[in-house]
Tab-separated table of C-alpha atoms in Angstrom:
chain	number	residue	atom	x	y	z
L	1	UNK	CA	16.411	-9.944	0.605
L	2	UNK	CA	12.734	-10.008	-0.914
L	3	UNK	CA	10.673	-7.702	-0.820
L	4	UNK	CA	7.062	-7.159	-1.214
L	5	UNK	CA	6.150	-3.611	-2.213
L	6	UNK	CA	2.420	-2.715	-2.683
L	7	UNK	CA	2.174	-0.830	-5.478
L	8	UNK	CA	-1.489	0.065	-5.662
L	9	UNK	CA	-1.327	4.008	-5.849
L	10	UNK	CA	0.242	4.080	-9.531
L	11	UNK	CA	-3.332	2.595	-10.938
L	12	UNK	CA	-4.887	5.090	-9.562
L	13	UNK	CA	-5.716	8.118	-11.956
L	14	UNK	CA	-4.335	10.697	-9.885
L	15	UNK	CA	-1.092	9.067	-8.267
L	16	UNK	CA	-0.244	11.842	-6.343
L	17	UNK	CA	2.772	12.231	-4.149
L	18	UNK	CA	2.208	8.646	-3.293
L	19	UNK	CA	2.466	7.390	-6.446
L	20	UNK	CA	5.714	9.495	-6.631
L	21	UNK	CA	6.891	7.945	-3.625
L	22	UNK	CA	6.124	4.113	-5.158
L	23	UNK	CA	7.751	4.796	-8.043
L	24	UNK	CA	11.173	6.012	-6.472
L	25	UNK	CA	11.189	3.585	-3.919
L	26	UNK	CA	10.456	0.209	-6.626
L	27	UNK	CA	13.252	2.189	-8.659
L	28	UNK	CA	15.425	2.088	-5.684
L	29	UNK	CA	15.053	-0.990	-4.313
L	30	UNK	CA	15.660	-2.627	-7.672
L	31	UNK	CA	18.706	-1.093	-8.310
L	32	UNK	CA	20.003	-2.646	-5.262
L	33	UNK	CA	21.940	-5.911	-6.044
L	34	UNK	CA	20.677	-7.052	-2.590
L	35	UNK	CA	16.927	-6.452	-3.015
L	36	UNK	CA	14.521	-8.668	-4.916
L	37	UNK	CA	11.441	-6.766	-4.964
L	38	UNK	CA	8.397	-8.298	-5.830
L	39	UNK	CA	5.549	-6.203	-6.479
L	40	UNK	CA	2.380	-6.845	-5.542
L	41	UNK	CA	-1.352	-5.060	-6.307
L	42	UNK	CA	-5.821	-4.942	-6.803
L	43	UNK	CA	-7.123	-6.623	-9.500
L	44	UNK	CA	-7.569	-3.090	-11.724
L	45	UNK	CA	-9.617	-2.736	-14.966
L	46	UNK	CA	-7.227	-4.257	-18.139
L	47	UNK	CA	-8.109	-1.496	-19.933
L	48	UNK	CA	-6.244	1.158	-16.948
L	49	UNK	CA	-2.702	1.616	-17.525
L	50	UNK	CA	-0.097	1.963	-14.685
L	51	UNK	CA	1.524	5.525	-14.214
L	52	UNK	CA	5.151	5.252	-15.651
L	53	UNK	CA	5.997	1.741	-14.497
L	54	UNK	CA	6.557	-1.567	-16.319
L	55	UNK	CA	3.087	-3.064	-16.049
L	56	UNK	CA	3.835	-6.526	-16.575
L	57	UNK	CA	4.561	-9.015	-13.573
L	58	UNK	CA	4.201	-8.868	-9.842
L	59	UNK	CA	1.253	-10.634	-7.941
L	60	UNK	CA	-2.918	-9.732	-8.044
L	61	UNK	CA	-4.224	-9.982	-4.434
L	62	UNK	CA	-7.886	-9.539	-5.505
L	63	UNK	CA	-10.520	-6.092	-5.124
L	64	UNK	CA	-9.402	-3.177	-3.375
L	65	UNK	CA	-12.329	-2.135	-2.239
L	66	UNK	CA	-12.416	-5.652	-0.544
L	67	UNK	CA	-9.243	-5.939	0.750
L	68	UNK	CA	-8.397	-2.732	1.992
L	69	UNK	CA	-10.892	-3.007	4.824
L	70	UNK	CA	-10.290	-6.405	5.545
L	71	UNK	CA	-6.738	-6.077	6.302
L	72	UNK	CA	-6.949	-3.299	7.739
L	73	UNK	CA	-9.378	-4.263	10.375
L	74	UNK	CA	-9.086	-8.319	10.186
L	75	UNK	CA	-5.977	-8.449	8.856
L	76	UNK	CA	-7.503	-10.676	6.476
L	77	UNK	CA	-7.723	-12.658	4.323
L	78	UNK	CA	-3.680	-13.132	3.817
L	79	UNK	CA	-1.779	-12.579	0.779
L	80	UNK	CA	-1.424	-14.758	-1.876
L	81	UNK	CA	1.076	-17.744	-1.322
L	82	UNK	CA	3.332	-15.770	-4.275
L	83	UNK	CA	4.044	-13.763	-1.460
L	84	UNK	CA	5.310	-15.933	1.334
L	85	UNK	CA	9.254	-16.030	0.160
L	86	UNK	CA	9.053	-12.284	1.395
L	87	UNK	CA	11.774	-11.372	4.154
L	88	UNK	CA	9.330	-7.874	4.314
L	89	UNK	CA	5.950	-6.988	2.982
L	90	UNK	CA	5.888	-3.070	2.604
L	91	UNK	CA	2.273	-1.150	3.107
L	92	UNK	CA	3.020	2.367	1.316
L	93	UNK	CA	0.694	3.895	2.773
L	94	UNK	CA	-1.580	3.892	5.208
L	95	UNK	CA	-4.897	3.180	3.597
L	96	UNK	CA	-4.135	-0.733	3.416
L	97	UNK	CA	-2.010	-2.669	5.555
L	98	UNK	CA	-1.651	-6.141	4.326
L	99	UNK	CA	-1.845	-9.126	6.911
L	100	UNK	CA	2.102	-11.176	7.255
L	101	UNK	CA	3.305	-14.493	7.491
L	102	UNK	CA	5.300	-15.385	10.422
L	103	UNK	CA	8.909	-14.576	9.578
L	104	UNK	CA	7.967	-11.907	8.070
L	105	UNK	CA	8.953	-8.001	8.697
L	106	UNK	CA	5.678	-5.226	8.225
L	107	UNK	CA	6.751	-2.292	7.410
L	108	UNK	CA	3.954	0.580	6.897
L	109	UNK	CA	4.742	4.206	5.329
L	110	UNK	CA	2.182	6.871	6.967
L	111	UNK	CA	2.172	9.624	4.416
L	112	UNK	CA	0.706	12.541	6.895
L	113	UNK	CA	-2.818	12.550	8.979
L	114	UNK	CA	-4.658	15.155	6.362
L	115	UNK	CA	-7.580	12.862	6.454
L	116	UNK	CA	-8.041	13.790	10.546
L	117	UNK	CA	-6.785	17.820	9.658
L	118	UNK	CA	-8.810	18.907	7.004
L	119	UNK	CA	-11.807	15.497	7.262
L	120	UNK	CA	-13.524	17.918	4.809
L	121	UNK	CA	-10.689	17.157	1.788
L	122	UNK	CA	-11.389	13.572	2.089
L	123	UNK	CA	-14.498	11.458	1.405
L	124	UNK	CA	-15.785	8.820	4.437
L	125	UNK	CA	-14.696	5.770	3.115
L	126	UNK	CA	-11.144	7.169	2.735
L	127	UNK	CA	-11.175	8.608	6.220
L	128	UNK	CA	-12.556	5.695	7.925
L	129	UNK	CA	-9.829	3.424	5.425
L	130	UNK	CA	-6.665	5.841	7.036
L	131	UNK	CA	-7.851	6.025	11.031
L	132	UNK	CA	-8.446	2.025	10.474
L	133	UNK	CA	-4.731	1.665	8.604
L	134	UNK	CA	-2.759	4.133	10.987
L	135	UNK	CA	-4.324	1.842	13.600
L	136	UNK	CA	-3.754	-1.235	12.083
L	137	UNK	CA	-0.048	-0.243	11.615
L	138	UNK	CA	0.787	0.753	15.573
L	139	UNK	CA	-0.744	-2.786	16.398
L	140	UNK	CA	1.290	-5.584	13.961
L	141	UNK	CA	4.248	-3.164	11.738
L	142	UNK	CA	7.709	-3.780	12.727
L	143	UNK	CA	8.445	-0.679	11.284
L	144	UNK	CA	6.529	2.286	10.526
L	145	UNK	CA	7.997	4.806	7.798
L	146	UNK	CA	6.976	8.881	8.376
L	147	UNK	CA	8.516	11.294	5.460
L	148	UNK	CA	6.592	14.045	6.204
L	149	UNK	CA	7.614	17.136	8.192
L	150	UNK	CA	4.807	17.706	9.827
């Protein structure tokens, strides 16, 4: 099985729990004789250095601050053609879920609703990019992931 794994979060300077979460899931996965897992991320700065992960292969899919809207709302423009071997394309998180192929499997991890909790915590454009993922997931994943308690 391929698999697709967005692994945006661990070029972000403060990976947070997320960025745990990416990291011990593409450690997982590829440990697994049965999983191919292709990673896939934004175009980030050359000079920005991924947290704790080999930072050499997988597949660009362009500006974040492009993309993330577009999918989320358009679920557009599609991934790049790298991607289309994929048996499953996994979003994790809930700030950008990625348009699919036909054939294959969406499957979206929703971290917690914070950003509707405590709106204070989080800035607009990250609330608006969350309530436009979480909805984006109910409509098109096959499979939506929740490890949070509450």
């Amino acid at each position: 099985m391929n698999v697709a794994l967005h692994v945006d979060q661990l070029w972000f300077s403060v990976p947070g729990g997320i960025g745990v979460y990416v990291r011990e899931l593409w450690s997982r996965l590829a440990d697994r004789p049965d999983v191919d897992v292709v990673p896939f991320r934004s175009d980030w700065p050359e000079d920005r250095i991924a947290w704790t992960v080999p930072t050499t292969g997988g597949v660009r899919t362009g500006r974040h601050r492009v993309s993330y809207p577009l999918w989320n709302r358009f679920a557009w423009p599609p991934l790049p053609v790298a991607l289309a071997g994929c048996d499953v394309v996994h979003a994790t998180n809930q700030v950008a879920v990625p348009p699919v192929r036909p054939g294959q499997a969406l499957v979206v991890t929703v971290h917690d609703l914070a950003f509707e909790h405590f709106p204070e915590a989080f800035p607009r454009r990250w609330r608006l990019l969350q309530r436009a993922g979480v909805r984006a997931a109910t409509r098109r994943a096959d499979a939506i992931v929740v490890p949070s308690w509450a």
